[in-house]
Coordinates of C-alpha atoms in Angstrom, one line a residue:
Chain T
M1 CA -14.1 -18.8 31.4
I2 CA -16.4 -18.7 28.3
P3 CA -14.4 -19.0 25.0
E4 CA -14.0 -15.7 23.2
R5 CA -16.0 -16.8 20.2
C6 CA -19.0 -17.7 22.3
Q7 CA -18.8 -14.4 24.1
K8 CA -18.9 -12.6 20.8
I9 CA -22.3 -14.3 20.1
I10 CA -23.8 -14.5 23.5
L11 CA -23.1 -11.0 24.7
P12 CA -24.9 -9.2 21.9
I13 CA -27.9 -11.5 22.2
A14 CA -28.0 -10.9 26.0
A15 CA -27.8 -7.2 25.4
G16 CA -30.6 -7.4 22.9
I17 CA -32.8 -9.2 25.3
L18 CA -32.0 -6.7 28.0
I19 CA -32.8 -3.7 25.7
L20 CA -36.2 -5.3 24.7
S21 CA -37.2 -6.0 28.3
L22 CA -36.1 -2.5 29.4
W23 CA -38.2 -1.1 26.6
S24 CA -41.3 -3.2 27.6
G25 CA -40.5 -2.5 31.3
I26 CA -40.5 1.3 30.8
K27 CA -43.7 1.1 28.8
A28 CA -45.4 -1.0 31.5
W29 CA -44.1 1.1 34.4
F30 CA -45.1 4.4 33.1
Q31 CA -48.2 3.0 31.4
L32 CA -47.3 4.6 28.2
P33 CA -49.9 4.5 25.4
A34 CA -48.9 3.1 22.0
F35 CA -48.8 6.5 20.3
L36 CA -46.1 7.6 22.7
L37 CA -44.1 4.3 22.9
P38 CA -45.4 1.2 21.3
G39 CA -44.1 -2.1 22.8
P40 CA -42.0 -4.5 20.8
S41 CA -44.9 -6.7 20.1
E42 CA -47.1 -3.8 18.9
V43 CA -44.3 -2.8 16.5
L44 CA -44.1 -6.3 15.1
Q45 CA -47.9 -6.5 14.8
A46 CA -48.0 -3.1 13.0
G47 CA -45.2 -4.2 10.7
W48 CA -47.1 -7.3 9.8
N49 CA -50.4 -5.5 9.2
E50 CA -48.7 -3.0 7.0
R51 CA -46.6 -5.6 5.2
H52 CA -47.9 -4.9 1.7
A53 CA -47.3 -1.1 1.9
L54 CA -44.0 -1.6 3.7
T55 CA -42.7 -4.2 1.2
T56 CA -43.4 -1.9 -1.7
A57 CA -41.9 1.1 0.1
T58 CA -38.8 -0.9 1.0
W59 CA -38.3 -2.0 -2.6
T60 CA -38.7 1.7 -3.7
T61 CA -36.2 2.9 -1.1
F62 CA -33.8 0.0 -2.0
R63 CA -33.9 1.0 -5.6
G64 CA -33.3 4.7 -4.9
A65 CA -30.5 4.0 -2.5
G66 CA -29.0 1.3 -4.6
L67 CA -29.0 3.5 -7.7
G68 CA -27.5 6.5 -5.8
F69 CA -24.9 4.3 -4.1
I70 CA -23.7 2.6 -7.3
M71 CA -23.4 6.0 -9.0
A72 CA -21.6 7.5 -6.0
V73 CA -19.1 4.6 -6.0
G74 CA -18.7 4.4 -9.8
V75 CA -18.5 8.2 -10.6
G76 CA -16.6 8.8 -7.4
F77 CA -13.9 6.3 -8.3
C78 CA -13.5 7.6 -11.8
M79 CA -13.4 11.2 -10.5
S80 CA -10.6 10.1 -8.1
L81 CA -8.6 8.7 -11.0
L82 CA -9.1 11.9 -12.9
L83 CA -8.1 14.1 -10.0
V84 CA -5.0 12.0 -9.2
S85 CA -3.9 12.2 -12.9
V86 CA -4.4 15.9 -13.3
P87 CA -2.7 17.7 -10.4
W88 CA -3.9 21.2 -11.2
L89 CA -7.5 20.0 -11.3
R90 CA -7.0 18.2 -7.9
Q91 CA -5.4 21.3 -6.3
G92 CA -8.3 23.4 -7.5
L93 CA -11.1 21.1 -6.6
Y94 CA -9.9 19.2 -3.5
P95 CA -11.0 21.9 -1.0
Y96 CA -14.5 21.8 -2.4
I97 CA -14.7 18.0 -2.1
I98 CA -14.0 18.3 1.6
F99 CA -16.3 21.3 1.8
M100 CA -19.2 19.5 0.1
Q101 CA -19.1 16.8 2.7
M102 CA -20.1 19.4 5.3
V103 CA -23.3 20.4 3.4
P104 CA -26.3 19.2 5.5
I105 CA -28.3 16.7 3.4
I106 CA -31.6 18.0 4.5
A107 CA -30.9 21.3 2.7
T108 CA -29.5 19.5 -0.3
A109 CA -32.6 17.3 -0.5
A110 CA -34.9 20.3 -0.6
I111 CA -33.0 21.9 -3.4
I112 CA -32.7 18.6 -5.4
V113 CA -36.5 18.2 -5.2
I114 CA -37.0 21.7 -6.6
W115 CA -34.7 20.9 -9.5
L116 CA -35.6 17.3 -10.3
D117 CA -39.2 17.1 -9.1
V118 CA -40.5 14.3 -6.9
G119 CA -39.7 10.7 -7.8
I120 CA -36.9 8.2 -7.8
Q121 CA -34.6 10.4 -9.8
S122 CA -34.5 12.9 -6.9
V123 CA -34.1 10.2 -4.3
A124 CA -31.2 8.6 -6.2
A125 CA -29.6 12.0 -6.8
I126 CA -29.7 12.7 -3.1
A127 CA -28.3 9.3 -2.2
F128 CA -25.6 9.9 -4.9
L129 CA -24.6 13.3 -3.6
I130 CA -24.3 12.2 0.0
G131 CA -22.1 9.2 -0.9
F132 CA -20.1 10.7 -3.8
F133 CA -17.8 13.1 -1.8
P134 CA -16.7 10.6 0.9
V135 CA -15.8 8.1 -1.9
V136 CA -13.7 10.7 -3.7
A137 CA -12.1 12.0 -0.6
S138 CA -11.0 8.5 0.7
T139 CA -10.1 7.1 -2.7
L140 CA -8.0 10.1 -3.6
Q141 CA -6.2 9.9 -0.3
G142 CA -5.5 6.3 -1.0
L143 CA -4.2 7.0 -4.6
L144 CA -1.9 9.7 -3.2
S145 CA -0.5 7.8 -0.2
T146 CA 1.2 5.1 -2.2
P147 CA 4.6 4.6 -0.4
V148 CA 7.3 6.7 -2.1
Q149 CA 9.6 3.8 -2.6
Q150 CA 7.1 1.8 -4.5
V151 CA 6.6 4.8 -6.8
E152 CA 10.3 5.1 -7.2
L153 CA 10.5 1.5 -8.0
F154 CA 8.0 1.9 -10.8
R155 CA 9.8 5.0 -12.1
M156 CA 13.1 3.2 -12.1
Y157 CA 11.6 0.6 -14.3
R158 CA 10.3 3.3 -16.6
A159 CA 6.7 2.4 -15.9
S160 CA 4.2 4.4 -18.0
R161 CA 1.7 6.7 -16.3
W162 CA -1.0 4.1 -17.0
Q163 CA 1.1 1.3 -15.5
E164 CA 1.8 3.4 -12.4
L165 CA -1.8 4.2 -12.0
F166 CA -3.4 0.8 -12.6
L167 CA -0.7 -1.5 -11.4
L168 CA 0.4 0.5 -8.4
R169 CA -1.8 3.3 -7.2
V170 CA -5.2 1.7 -7.8
P171 CA -4.5 -1.5 -5.9
A172 CA -2.8 0.4 -3.2
S173 CA -5.8 2.6 -2.8
L174 CA -8.4 -0.2 -2.5
P175 CA -8.5 -0.3 1.3
Y176 CA -9.2 3.5 1.3
F177 CA -11.7 3.1 -1.5
F178 CA -13.7 0.5 0.6
T179 CA -13.6 2.8 3.6
G180 CA -15.3 5.5 1.4
A181 CA -17.7 3.0 0.0
K182 CA -18.7 1.9 3.4
I183 CA -19.5 5.5 4.4
A184 CA -21.4 5.9 1.1
A185 CA -23.4 2.7 1.8
T186 CA -24.5 3.9 5.3
L187 CA -25.4 7.3 3.9
A188 CA -27.1 6.0 0.8
V189 CA -30.1 4.7 2.8
I190 CA -30.1 7.7 5.1
G191 CA -30.0 9.9 2.0
S192 CA -32.7 8.2 0.1
V193 CA -35.1 8.1 3.1
T194 CA -34.4 11.8 3.7
G195 CA -35.0 12.3 0.0
E196 CA -38.3 10.5 0.2
I197 CA -39.5 12.6 3.0
F198 CA -39.2 15.5 0.6
A199 CA -39.6 13.8 -2.7
G200 CA -41.7 10.8 -2.1
S201 CA -45.1 10.5 -3.8
S202 CA -48.0 8.2 -3.3
S203 CA -48.0 7.6 -7.1
G204 CA -45.8 4.6 -7.8
G205 CA -44.9 4.0 -4.2
G206 CA -43.3 6.6 -2.0
G207 CA -40.6 4.6 -0.3
L208 CA -40.0 4.3 3.4
G209 CA -39.4 8.0 4.0
F210 CA -42.8 8.7 2.5
M211 CA -44.4 6.0 4.6
I212 CA -42.8 7.5 7.7
I213 CA -44.4 10.9 6.9
I214 CA -47.8 9.1 6.3
Y215 CA -47.6 7.1 9.6
K216 CA -46.5 10.2 11.5
S217 CA -49.3 12.4 10.3
S218 CA -51.9 9.7 10.9
L219 CA -50.4 8.9 14.3
R220 CA -49.8 5.3 13.5
I221 CA -46.8 5.2 15.7
P222 CA -46.2 1.4 15.9
A223 CA -46.1 1.4 12.1
L224 CA -43.7 4.4 12.2
F225 CA -41.4 2.4 14.4
A226 CA -41.6 -0.6 12.1
A227 CA -40.7 1.5 9.1
T228 CA -37.8 3.1 10.9
F229 CA -36.6 -0.4 11.9
I230 CA -36.7 -1.5 8.3
C231 CA -34.6 1.5 7.3
C232 CA -31.9 0.2 9.7
I233 CA -32.1 -3.3 8.3
L234 CA -31.8 -1.9 4.8
G235 CA -28.7 0.2 5.8
F236 CA -27.3 -2.9 7.4
I237 CA -27.7 -4.9 4.2
F238 CA -25.9 -2.2 2.2
V239 CA -23.0 -2.0 4.6
G240 CA -22.8 -5.7 4.8
T241 CA -22.6 -6.0 1.1
V242 CA -19.7 -3.5 0.9
L243 CA -17.9 -5.3 3.8
Y244 CA -18.3 -8.6 2.0
L245 CA -16.9 -7.2 -1.2
K246 CA -14.1 -5.6 0.7
W247 CA -13.3 -8.9 2.3
L248 CA -13.3 -10.6 -1.1
A249 CA -10.9 -8.0 -2.5
L250 CA -8.6 -7.6 0.5
N251 CA -8.6 -10.6 2.7
K252 CA -5.6 -12.3 1.1
W253 CA -3.2 -9.4 1.5
H254 CA -4.4 -6.7 3.7
D255 CA -4.0 -6.7 7.5
S256 CA -6.9 -4.4 8.2
L257 CA -9.4 -7.2 8.1
R258 CA -7.7 -9.1 10.9
N259 CA -9.2 -7.0 13.7
E260 CA -11.8 -4.8 12.2
D261 CA -15.1 -4.2 13.9
V262 CA -18.1 -3.9 11.6
Chain C
M1 CA 19.3 -28.2 -10.4
Q2 CA 16.8 -26.3 -12.5
T3 CA 16.7 -25.5 -16.2
E4 CA 17.9 -22.1 -16.9
V5 CA 15.7 -21.0 -19.8
H6 CA 15.3 -17.6 -21.3
F7 CA 18.0 -16.1 -19.1
K8 CA 20.8 -14.1 -20.6
A9 CA 24.1 -14.7 -19.0
T10 CA 25.5 -11.3 -18.0
K11 CA 28.6 -12.8 -16.4
G12 CA 31.6 -10.8 -17.5
T13 CA 29.7 -7.9 -19.2
A14 CA 29.3 -5.7 -16.2
P15 CA 30.4 -2.0 -16.7
T16 CA 32.7 0.4 -15.0
V17 CA 30.7 2.7 -12.8
E18 CA 32.1 5.9 -11.6
L19 CA 31.0 8.8 -9.4
R20 CA 33.2 11.7 -10.5
N21 CA 33.7 14.8 -8.4
I22 CA 30.2 14.6 -7.0
T23 CA 28.9 17.5 -4.9
K24 CA 25.4 17.9 -3.5
Q25 CA 24.0 21.1 -2.0
F26 CA 20.4 21.8 -1.3
A27 CA 19.2 25.3 -2.2
D28 CA 20.7 27.8 0.3
G29 CA 21.6 24.8 2.5
P30 CA 25.0 23.4 3.5
T31 CA 27.0 21.2 1.1
I32 CA 26.3 17.7 2.1
I33 CA 28.5 15.9 -0.4
D34 CA 31.8 17.5 -1.3
D35 CA 33.8 16.3 -4.3
V36 CA 33.4 12.6 -3.9
T37 CA 35.1 10.4 -6.5
V38 CA 34.5 6.7 -6.3
S39 CA 34.8 4.1 -9.1
A40 CA 34.0 0.5 -9.4
A41 CA 35.7 -1.8 -11.9
P42 CA 33.5 -4.2 -13.9
G43 CA 32.0 -6.8 -11.6
E44 CA 33.4 -5.2 -8.5
L45 CA 31.4 -4.9 -5.3
V46 CA 32.2 -1.6 -3.5
S47 CA 30.8 -0.9 0.0
L48 CA 30.1 2.6 1.2
V49 CA 30.3 3.1 5.0
G50 CA 30.1 6.1 7.1
P51 CA 28.3 7.8 10.0
S52 CA 24.5 7.9 9.7
G53 CA 23.2 10.8 7.7
C54 CA 26.5 11.3 5.9
G55 CA 25.0 11.0 2.5
K56 CA 25.8 7.4 1.5
S57 CA 22.3 6.8 0.5
T58 CA 22.2 10.0 -1.5
L59 CA 25.2 8.8 -3.5
L60 CA 23.5 5.5 -4.2
R61 CA 20.3 7.3 -5.3
M62 CA 22.5 9.4 -7.7
L63 CA 23.8 6.2 -9.2
A64 CA 20.3 5.0 -9.7
G65 CA 19.2 8.3 -11.3
L66 CA 16.8 8.9 -8.4
S67 CA 18.7 12.0 -7.3
Q68 CA 20.7 14.5 -9.3
P69 CA 24.1 15.8 -8.1
S70 CA 24.7 19.6 -7.9
G71 CA 28.1 19.0 -9.5
G72 CA 30.0 16.2 -11.0
T73 CA 28.9 13.3 -13.1
V74 CA 27.8 9.7 -12.8
Q75 CA 29.6 7.7 -15.5
I76 CA 28.9 4.3 -16.8
N77 CA 31.6 2.8 -19.0
G78 CA 33.0 6.3 -19.4
Q79 CA 29.7 7.8 -20.6
P80 CA 27.5 10.0 -18.5
R81 CA 24.6 8.1 -17.1
S82 CA 21.6 8.6 -19.3
S83 CA 18.1 8.9 -17.9
T84 CA 16.9 6.0 -20.1
D85 CA 19.4 3.5 -18.5
T86 CA 17.3 0.6 -17.3
D87 CA 20.2 -1.7 -16.7
T88 CA 20.3 -0.7 -13.0
A89 CA 18.5 -2.5 -10.2
F90 CA 18.0 -0.8 -6.8
I91 CA 17.4 -2.7 -3.6
F92 CA 15.7 -0.6 -0.9
Q93 CA 16.2 -0.8 2.8
D94 CA 12.9 -2.5 3.2
A95 CA 11.7 -5.1 0.8
T96 CA 9.2 -2.7 -0.9
L97 CA 7.0 -5.5 -2.1
L98 CA 3.5 -4.9 -3.3
P99 CA 1.4 -6.5 -0.7
W100 CA -1.5 -7.4 -3.0
L101 CA 0.8 -9.5 -5.2
T102 CA 2.1 -13.0 -4.5
V103 CA 5.8 -13.8 -4.5
R104 CA 5.4 -14.7 -8.1
G105 CA 3.6 -11.4 -8.9
N106 CA 6.2 -9.4 -7.1
I107 CA 9.1 -11.0 -8.9
E108 CA 7.3 -10.4 -12.2
V109 CA 6.8 -6.7 -11.7
P110 CA 9.8 -5.4 -13.7
L111 CA 9.1 -8.0 -16.4
R112 CA 5.4 -6.9 -16.6
L113 CA 6.4 -3.3 -16.8
R114 CA 8.7 -4.1 -19.7
G115 CA 5.9 -6.1 -21.4
E116 CA 7.4 -9.6 -21.3
T117 CA 5.0 -12.3 -22.3
R118 CA 3.3 -14.3 -19.7
K119 CA 5.2 -17.5 -20.6
N120 CA 8.6 -15.8 -20.2
R121 CA 7.5 -14.2 -17.0
T122 CA 6.4 -17.5 -15.5
A123 CA 9.6 -19.2 -16.5
L124 CA 11.8 -16.4 -15.2
A125 CA 9.9 -16.1 -11.9
N126 CA 10.2 -19.8 -11.3
Q127 CA 13.9 -19.7 -11.9
L128 CA 14.6 -16.6 -9.8
A129 CA 12.5 -18.0 -6.9
N130 CA 14.6 -21.1 -7.0
W131 CA 17.7 -19.0 -7.0
V132 CA 16.7 -17.3 -3.8
G133 CA 15.4 -20.4 -2.2
L134 CA 11.7 -19.6 -2.5
G135 CA 10.7 -22.0 -5.2
D136 CA 8.0 -23.4 -2.9
R137 CA 6.6 -20.0 -1.8
L138 CA 5.6 -18.6 -5.2
N139 CA 1.9 -18.3 -4.3
Y140 CA 2.5 -16.7 -0.8
Y141 CA 1.6 -13.1 -0.1
P142 CA 4.3 -10.9 1.4
R143 CA 2.6 -10.7 4.8
Q144 CA 2.9 -14.5 5.1
L145 CA 6.7 -14.3 4.8
S146 CA 9.4 -13.5 7.3
G147 CA 11.5 -10.4 6.9
G148 CA 14.4 -12.4 5.5
M149 CA 12.1 -14.1 2.9
Q150 CA 10.7 -10.7 1.9
M151 CA 14.2 -9.5 1.3
R152 CA 14.9 -12.5 -0.9
V153 CA 11.8 -11.7 -3.0
S154 CA 13.1 -8.2 -3.3
L155 CA 16.5 -9.6 -4.5
A156 CA 14.8 -11.9 -7.0
R157 CA 12.8 -9.0 -8.3
A158 CA 15.9 -6.9 -8.7
L159 CA 17.7 -9.6 -10.6
S160 CA 14.7 -10.4 -12.9
L161 CA 15.9 -8.0 -15.7
S162 CA 19.5 -9.3 -15.4
P163 CA 20.9 -5.9 -14.3
S164 CA 24.5 -5.1 -14.9
I165 CA 24.5 -2.6 -12.1
L166 CA 23.2 -3.5 -8.6
L167 CA 22.7 -0.9 -5.9
L168 CA 21.9 -2.0 -2.4
D169 CA 20.8 0.5 0.2
E170 CA 21.3 -1.2 3.6
P171 CA 19.1 -4.0 2.4
F172 CA 19.7 -6.3 5.4
G173 CA 19.8 -3.7 8.1
A174 CA 16.5 -4.7 9.7
L175 CA 17.2 -8.4 9.8
D176 CA 18.6 -10.5 12.7
A177 CA 22.3 -11.5 12.5
I178 CA 21.9 -15.1 11.4
T179 CA 19.5 -14.2 8.6
R180 CA 21.7 -11.4 7.6
N181 CA 24.7 -13.6 7.3
R182 CA 22.8 -16.2 5.3
L183 CA 21.6 -13.5 2.9
N184 CA 25.2 -12.2 2.5
E185 CA 26.4 -15.6 1.6
D186 CA 23.5 -16.1 -0.9
L187 CA 24.2 -12.7 -2.4
L188 CA 27.7 -13.8 -3.2
Q189 CA 26.4 -17.1 -4.6
L190 CA 24.0 -15.2 -6.9
R191 CA 27.0 -13.2 -8.0
E192 CA 28.5 -16.4 -9.4
R193 CA 25.4 -16.7 -11.7
Q194 CA 24.9 -13.1 -12.7
M195 CA 27.7 -10.6 -12.9
W196 CA 27.0 -7.0 -11.7
T197 CA 29.0 -4.1 -10.7
A198 CA 27.6 -3.3 -7.3
F199 CA 27.5 -0.6 -4.7
F200 CA 26.5 -1.5 -1.2
V201 CA 25.6 0.9 1.5
T202 CA 25.8 -0.6 5.0
H203 CA 26.3 0.2 8.7
S204 CA 27.8 -3.2 9.4
I205 CA 31.6 -3.3 8.9
S206 CA 31.8 -7.1 8.9
E207 CA 29.1 -7.2 6.2
A208 CA 31.1 -4.8 4.1
V209 CA 34.3 -6.8 4.6
F210 CA 32.6 -10.0 3.8
L211 CA 30.8 -8.8 0.6
S212 CA 33.1 -6.3 -1.0
S213 CA 36.5 -6.0 -2.6
R214 CA 36.8 -2.4 -1.5
I215 CA 35.3 -0.3 1.3
I216 CA 35.0 3.4 1.0
V217 CA 34.9 5.1 4.3
L218 CA 33.1 8.5 4.2
S219 CA 33.3 11.3 6.6
T220 CA 30.3 13.4 7.4
R221 CA 29.1 17.0 6.9
P222 CA 30.0 17.2 4.2
A223 CA 30.6 13.7 2.9
R224 CA 34.2 13.2 1.6
V225 CA 36.1 10.1 1.0
A226 CA 38.0 9.7 4.2
T227 CA 39.8 6.5 3.4
E228 CA 39.6 3.4 1.3
I229 CA 40.2 -0.1 2.5
T230 CA 41.0 -2.9 0.1
V231 CA 39.7 -6.3 1.0
P232 CA 42.1 -8.9 -0.5
F233 CA 40.1 -12.1 0.1
P234 CA 39.5 -13.9 -3.2
F235 CA 36.0 -14.8 -4.5
P236 CA 34.1 -17.0 -4.2
R237 CA 33.9 -16.4 -0.5
T238 CA 32.1 -18.7 1.9
A239 CA 30.9 -18.5 5.5
D240 CA 34.2 -19.9 6.7
L241 CA 35.9 -16.7 5.8
R242 CA 34.2 -15.0 8.8
H243 CA 36.1 -17.2 11.2
S244 CA 39.5 -16.5 9.8
L245 CA 41.9 -14.3 11.7
E246 CA 42.7 -12.2 8.7
F247 CA 39.0 -11.4 8.3
Q248 CA 38.7 -10.4 12.0
K249 CA 41.8 -8.2 11.7
L250 CA 40.5 -6.4 8.7
V251 CA 37.1 -5.8 10.4
A252 CA 39.0 -4.3 13.4
T253 CA 41.0 -2.1 11.1
A254 CA 38.0 -0.9 9.2
N255 CA 36.1 -0.3 12.4
E256 CA 38.9 1.8 13.7
A257 CA 39.0 3.8 10.5
L258 CA 35.3 4.4 10.6
Y259 CA 35.4 5.4 14.3
H260 CA 38.4 7.6 13.8
H261 CA 36.7 9.6 11.0
S262 CA 33.3 9.9 12.5
H263 CA 34.9 10.9 15.8
Q264 CA 36.9 13.6 14.2
E265 CA 33.8 15.1 12.7
L266 CA 32.0 15.2 16.1
Q267 CA 34.7 17.3 17.7

């Protein structure tokens, strides 16, 4: 038997090799040209050739997504505090917070670009909008699901509203907050790339979404693959950062980190 | 053993606590508590036993101010309980610790809410942790502790403001028999240090006999005082008491009374 730890490393690597060879195999078997399916090496080559354009684009997307994500988390968290403190506001707005999560981002993106014009402000706004509602929905749920007895304990000791909020409800909601932040991190990159497809411009760097449009229209498919691949890596970095922060904040006391899959 | 700084000795200052003609009825619903009068003398430990769902916990919550009676009053030293009374500590069925705080942090919660200085909090937490035998676990998180230890932290937290009234809602119900007995003994030891008038809700008759000076047996639907059993054993009591014949006899008598009254209700 292979130890479990080794399995955790070996199996994904084996699967990766299998997928890459399957990819190359299919391409060779059907004799597919690069504009239909580029091979792994062609993608790598295209990525290298386009490295200057792609680096600039990645940096642009990173900034747009990062800005939107930070705003989504920051404003979302403050909004949750407000909604938990003002019950009538919460009751009025909560259905719309759930509803807004259902709005397709493509449609939103088009509207945002009409309102804010092309550029990073639109991209960040789209990344913000797509992440904001999940953050509010999860954090609010966390703030409201503090165990009744803990709340009673605080009330028995005549805790002020502020004490109840910041010493009890906020720490109790952190696991939920990080769940929302993780969703927001995933969506931030997707949102900003979607935004760039609508709002990217060649002036000042268009971001990965814009490059994808360029490569597509000029049929540079290996480069398109490379750009898409970089989007995934970027999303991975965002989510990884959130998971790391979550670990820092929760590992000492919360059980969820014992057996969570990334 | 340890220096007892900053701690006010409440021994001998515990109040008379009284439930007077308490009734409880939910809107349009049946009466669940009907004219219950129970009192505890200063420093007395009174147990409430009865069939599950009879309203014992509701009575305890009324004493804590967490629930309001439909009729009757809760009186402390002859005065109606005021909503600003902070001299009461409540111990829940489960430890109700805040998982993100260490043992120290949890013991300090009431002190923090009251705005004690850090220096006082630290000194008090150290002392209380020693009292409950967790002096070496101050930096542990609740999930690193056994159920019994968690309950000890809960106890230390409840005692941190030197309460004069202690209300315990089946606090040891989820623990194994050995741990439970140990905690019973420790509770009586703590009582030698701090004096409280205490009400104790339990399902275990032997626990009730061991801890209290009086056992109130409640009937169910609605809850009424069915009978009252006086436990004559003097304090301080030690573990040896459990092995005495008198103890066993009293447990048997009390069990019979409880069985009799819950049985009657079922028919």
